[in-house]
Tab-separated table of C-alpha atoms in Angstrom:
chain	number	residue	atom	x	y	z
T	157	MET	CA	0.000	0.000	0.000
T	158	GLY	CA	2.821	2.396	0.809
T	159	GLN	CA	4.388	1.986	-2.658
T	160	GLY	CA	1.618	3.661	-4.689
T	161	TRP	CA	-1.688	5.423	-4.566
T	162	SER	CA	-4.513	3.345	-3.117
T	163	TRP	CA	-8.081	4.383	-3.908
T	164	SER	CA	-9.435	1.791	-1.510
T	165	GLY	CA	-7.221	3.111	1.282
T	166	PHE	CA	-8.290	6.678	0.549
T	167	ALA	CA	-11.972	5.693	0.594
T	168	ASP	CA	-11.600	3.659	3.793
T	169	TYR	CA	-10.184	6.583	5.749
T	170	LEU	CA	-12.363	9.302	4.264
T	171	PHE	CA	-15.065	8.496	6.832
T	172	ASN	CA	-12.890	6.820	9.425
T	173	PRO	CA	-14.217	7.447	12.979
T	174	TYR	CA	-10.704	8.071	14.273
T	175	ILE	CA	-10.174	10.843	11.702
T	176	LEU	CA	-13.690	12.208	12.243
T	177	GLN	CA	-13.051	12.546	15.980
T	178	GLY	CA	-9.885	14.461	15.190
T	179	ALA	CA	-11.912	16.871	13.044
T	180	VAL	CA	-14.406	17.320	15.889
T	181	THR	CA	-11.518	18.094	18.234
T	182	THR	CA	-10.238	20.683	15.761
T	183	LEU	CA	-13.671	22.330	15.714
T	184	TRP	CA	-14.159	22.621	19.463
T	185	LEU	CA	-10.556	23.680	19.919
T	186	THR	CA	-11.152	26.484	17.414
T	187	LEU	CA	-14.397	27.598	19.074
T	188	ALA	CA	-12.897	27.572	22.563
T	189	ALA	CA	-9.778	29.434	21.430
T	190	ILE	CA	-11.718	32.108	19.539
T	191	ALA	CA	-14.106	32.631	22.468
T	192	GLY	CA	-11.308	32.981	25.002
T	193	GLY	CA	-9.155	34.992	22.612
T	194	LEU	CA	-11.981	37.406	21.863
T	195	LEU	CA	-12.686	38.069	25.534
T	196	LEU	CA	-9.035	38.650	26.321
T	197	GLY	CA	-8.528	40.539	23.057
T	198	CYS	CA	-11.350	42.987	23.832
T	199	ALA	CA	-9.846	43.658	27.251
T	200	LEU	CA	-6.428	44.214	25.686
T	201	ALA	CA	-7.894	46.516	23.026
T	202	LEU	CA	-9.611	48.684	25.637
T	203	ALA	CA	-6.409	48.738	27.681
T	204	ARG	CA	-4.431	49.825	24.601
T	205	LEU	CA	-6.903	52.660	24.041
T	206	SER	CA	-6.723	53.780	27.647
T	207	ARG	CA	-5.177	57.142	28.446
T	208	HIS	CA	-3.550	55.566	31.472
T	209	ARG	CA	0.008	54.485	30.767
T	210	TRP	CA	-0.115	51.741	33.391
T	211	LEU	CA	-2.865	50.072	31.345
T	212	SER	CA	-1.788	50.761	27.777
T	213	ALA	CA	1.917	49.917	28.219
T	214	PRO	CA	1.452	46.320	29.502
T	215	ALA	CA	-1.196	45.667	26.826
T	216	HIS	CA	1.142	46.959	24.130
T	217	PHE	CA	3.970	44.786	25.474
T	218	TYR	CA	1.748	41.698	25.547
T	219	ILE	CA	0.624	42.216	21.938
T	220	TRP	CA	4.209	42.889	20.837
T	221	VAL	CA	5.463	39.650	22.401
T	222	PHE	CA	2.718	37.301	21.224
T	223	ARG	CA	2.515	38.721	17.711
T	224	GLY	CA	6.292	38.732	17.386
T	225	THR	CA	6.961	35.116	18.354
T	226	PRO	CA	5.756	31.921	16.613
T	227	LEU	CA	2.833	30.024	18.094
T	228	LEU	CA	4.943	26.873	17.901
T	229	VAL	CA	7.534	28.386	20.258
T	230	GLN	CA	4.825	29.618	22.613
T	231	LEU	CA	3.231	26.164	22.815
T	232	ILE	CA	6.558	24.483	23.554
T	233	ILE	CA	7.342	27.008	26.297
T	234	ILE	CA	3.900	26.496	27.854
T	235	TYR	CA	3.986	22.693	27.655
T	236	THR	CA	7.620	22.035	28.537
T	237	GLY	CA	8.778	25.255	30.164
T	238	LEU	CA	6.033	25.953	32.696
T	239	PRO	CA	6.449	22.546	34.440
T	240	GLN	CA	10.029	23.550	35.234
T	241	MET	CA	8.568	26.476	37.191
T	242	GLY	CA	6.130	24.238	39.043
T	243	LEU	CA	3.088	24.713	36.793
T	244	LYS	CA	2.244	21.486	34.988
T	245	LEU	CA	-0.575	21.589	32.443
T	246	SER	CA	-2.177	18.785	30.476
T	247	VAL	CA	-1.925	18.647	26.690
T	248	ILE	CA	-5.444	20.043	26.270
T	249	GLU	CA	-4.838	22.829	28.794
T	250	SER	CA	-1.539	23.744	27.159
T	251	ALA	CA	-3.060	23.777	23.666
T	252	LEU	CA	-6.003	25.921	24.731
T	253	LEU	CA	-3.848	28.336	26.707
T	254	GLY	CA	-1.383	28.755	23.856
T	255	LEU	CA	-4.064	29.305	21.238
T	256	ILE	CA	-6.046	31.744	23.398
T	257	LEU	CA	-3.012	33.815	24.395
T	258	ASN	CA	-1.761	33.968	20.817
T	259	GLU	CA	-5.131	34.702	19.228
T	260	ALA	CA	-5.920	37.410	21.778
T	261	ALA	CA	-2.958	39.467	20.602
T	262	TYR	CA	-4.247	39.517	17.012
T	263	LEU	CA	-7.894	40.024	17.940
T	264	ALA	CA	-6.941	42.931	20.192
T	265	GLU	CA	-5.522	44.795	17.208
T	266	ILE	CA	-8.593	43.972	15.119
T	267	VAL	CA	-10.942	45.336	17.780
T	268	ARG	CA	-8.750	48.362	18.433
T	269	GLY	CA	-8.599	49.167	14.723
T	270	GLY	CA	-12.372	48.892	14.406
T	271	ILE	CA	-12.981	51.200	17.359
T	272	GLN	CA	-10.442	53.764	16.207
T	273	SER	CA	-11.993	53.843	12.731
T	274	ILE	CA	-15.084	55.568	14.131
T	275	PRO	CA	-14.765	59.364	13.755
T	276	ALA	CA	-14.232	61.275	16.985
T	277	GLY	CA	-17.226	63.455	16.110
T	278	GLN	CA	-19.505	60.471	16.751
T	279	THR	CA	-18.343	60.048	20.331
T	280	ASN	CA	-18.280	63.796	20.935
T	281	ALA	CA	-21.870	64.076	19.748
T	282	ALA	CA	-22.913	61.200	21.986
T	283	ARG	CA	-21.266	62.807	24.991
T	284	ALA	CA	-22.950	66.123	24.153
T	285	MET	CA	-26.308	64.364	24.262
T	286	GLY	CA	-25.595	63.024	27.735
T	287	PHE	CA	-24.485	59.491	26.900
T	288	THR	CA	-22.089	57.961	29.399
T	289	GLY	CA	-18.840	56.429	28.224
T	290	ALA	CA	-20.344	52.921	28.409
T	291	GLN	CA	-23.488	53.987	26.537
T	292	THR	CA	-21.402	55.699	23.856
T	293	MET	CA	-19.382	52.540	23.351
T	294	ARG	CA	-22.467	50.311	23.308
T	295	TYR	CA	-24.869	52.352	21.184
T	296	VAL	CA	-22.595	54.453	18.989
T	297	VAL	CA	-19.079	53.062	18.603
T	298	LEU	CA	-19.441	49.271	18.690
T	299	PRO	CA	-22.443	48.954	16.320
T	300	GLN	CA	-20.510	50.867	13.664
T	301	ALA	CA	-17.159	49.250	14.436
T	302	MET	CA	-18.660	45.763	14.129
T	303	ARG	CA	-19.104	46.238	10.391
T	304	LEU	CA	-15.324	46.523	10.112
T	305	ILE	CA	-14.453	44.003	12.812
T	306	ILE	CA	-16.675	41.129	11.613
T	307	PRO	CA	-14.964	40.438	8.231
T	308	THR	CA	-11.473	40.453	9.745
T	309	LEU	CA	-12.632	38.418	12.727
T	310	GLY	CA	-14.139	35.886	10.356
T	311	ASN	CA	-10.843	35.571	8.523
T	312	SER	CA	-9.117	35.005	11.862
T	313	ILE	CA	-11.474	32.135	12.652
T	314	ASN	CA	-10.797	30.642	9.239
T	315	GLY	CA	-7.072	30.849	9.888
T	316	LEU	CA	-7.427	29.461	13.405
T	317	LEU	CA	-9.159	26.341	12.078
T	318	LYS	CA	-5.924	25.541	10.251
T	319	THR	CA	-3.578	26.911	12.911
T	320	THR	CA	-4.859	24.358	15.446
T	321	SER	CA	-2.745	21.830	13.537
T	322	VAL	CA	0.326	23.353	15.219
T	323	THR	CA	-0.837	21.864	18.532
T	324	SER	CA	0.058	18.451	17.131
T	325	VAL	CA	3.659	19.155	18.202
T	326	ILE	CA	2.605	18.746	21.837
T	327	SER	CA	0.564	15.612	20.961
T	328	MET	CA	-2.858	17.284	20.936
T	329	GLU	CA	-5.227	14.720	19.421
T	330	GLU	CA	-6.625	16.974	16.701
T	331	LEU	CA	-7.043	16.239	12.998
T	332	LEU	CA	-3.414	16.514	11.892
T	333	ARG	CA	-2.067	14.553	14.862
T	334	ARG	CA	-4.459	11.673	14.268
T	335	THR	CA	-3.606	11.717	10.585
T	336	GLN	CA	0.088	11.429	11.430
T	337	VAL	CA	-0.586	8.527	13.797
T	338	LEU	CA	-2.402	6.613	11.057
T	339	ILE	CA	0.369	7.367	8.563
T	340	GLN	CA	2.910	5.801	10.915
T	341	GLU	CA	0.729	2.695	11.165
T	342	LYS	CA	-0.535	2.332	7.591
T	343	PHE	CA	2.238	4.024	5.555
T	344	MET	CA	-0.343	5.739	3.320
T	345	VAL	CA	1.128	9.223	3.351
T	346	LEU	CA	-0.546	10.902	0.387
T	347	GLU	CA	-3.932	9.237	0.902
T	348	LEU	CA	-4.220	10.242	4.557
T	349	PHE	CA	-2.877	13.761	4.096
T	350	LEU	CA	-5.395	14.248	1.287
T	351	VAL	CA	-8.188	13.080	3.614
T	352	ALA	CA	-7.013	15.606	6.209
T	353	ALA	CA	-6.871	18.328	3.560
T	354	ILE	CA	-10.455	17.568	2.514
T	355	TYR	CA	-11.651	17.859	6.106
T	356	TYR	CA	-9.891	21.197	6.559
T	357	LEU	CA	-11.361	22.409	3.265
T	358	LEU	CA	-14.872	21.357	4.292
T	359	MET	CA	-14.597	23.093	7.653
T	360	THR	CA	-13.222	26.342	6.236
T	361	THR	CA	-15.813	26.328	3.450
T	362	ALA	CA	-18.639	25.832	5.950
T	363	TRP	CA	-17.313	28.705	8.020
T	364	ASP	CA	-17.046	30.892	4.931
T	365	LEU	CA	-20.776	30.401	4.299
T	366	ILE	CA	-21.574	31.240	7.928
T	367	GLN	CA	-19.339	34.299	7.809
T	368	ARG	CA	-21.116	35.638	4.727
T	369	ARG	CA	-24.477	35.361	6.461
T	370	ILE	CA	-23.131	37.165	9.513
T	371	GLU	CA	-21.670	39.940	7.375
T	372	ARG	CA	-24.970	40.356	5.515
T	373	HIS	CA	-26.812	40.528	8.840
T	374	PHE	CA	-24.620	43.298	10.208
T	375	GLY	CA	-24.674	45.066	6.865
T	376	ARG	CA	-28.486	45.121	6.797
T	377	ALA	CA	-28.604	46.642	10.253
T	378	TYR	CA	-27.413	49.928	8.807
T	379	GLY	CA	-29.303	49.860	5.520
T	380	HIS	CA	-32.455	51.760	4.589
T	381	GLY	CA	-35.453	50.706	6.636
T	382	ALA	CA	-33.329	49.007	9.269
T	383	GLU	CA	-35.127	50.854	12.033
T	384	SER	CA	-38.509	49.519	10.962
T	385	LYS	CA	-37.164	45.967	11.250
T	386	SER	CA	-35.727	46.521	14.684
T	387	HIS	CA	-37.292	47.461	17.962
T	388	GLY	CA	-36.787	51.111	17.159
T	389	PRO	CA	-33.805	53.454	17.130
T	390	VAL	CA	-31.566	53.984	20.107
T	391	PRO	CA	-32.531	57.210	21.934
T	392	GLY	CA	-30.673	60.108	20.375
T	393	GLU	CA	-29.539	58.115	17.367
T	394	ALA	CA	-31.306	60.374	14.842
T	395	ALA	CA	-29.680	63.448	16.331
T	396	LEU	CA	-26.280	61.755	16.157
T	397	GLU	CA	-26.770	61.021	12.468
T	398	GLN	CA	-27.673	64.659	11.819
T	399	ARG	CA	-24.446	65.752	13.408
């Protein structure tokens, strides 16, 4: 089997439960990492935008470090380095921590860029109408920033689906790792890697369809007649648009 292409081998492993479970692991690993990364990333973005140096400086340093070093190196440090300092994590914990910490650095810049893209006149007008800082962020800044954040965030999720394969270096039982295990047993390199590639392609394609629907949803929210489809405009919104 290892000496040439095997259609039967390819077909046998296309729906193999062992491979399917690896794909499921890749999916939940992606969802957990993006959820944790987004929460931490939003906090980092707000810290970066803070006027207080003691908040913005550490956030800037964090983003600089995690964007400037490879995820592979970060995972190895977490999995093999932390135990030397007395903190031993399991493979799953190490993979999740590494992905979340790394993704947060990129998502922080996405969120920060989206927020900063909103003209200062919008926030000034909101403040003039008596909105608090939290209300301005919720009703004025974020709804507009989301239109810019969503497409880039969607691309990050697409990339993260494939980036989870890096966790195979610490023996995380995701799609690539399970594919490699089968290759060592069955010696069908091309067949099994092609199966893995098909699974990655299916997952990223499915997400692409979901992302398009999300983008259309947020796009419609600011189209003509959007107010009639919603529960009504936010108080003061019409005055803000006039300004």
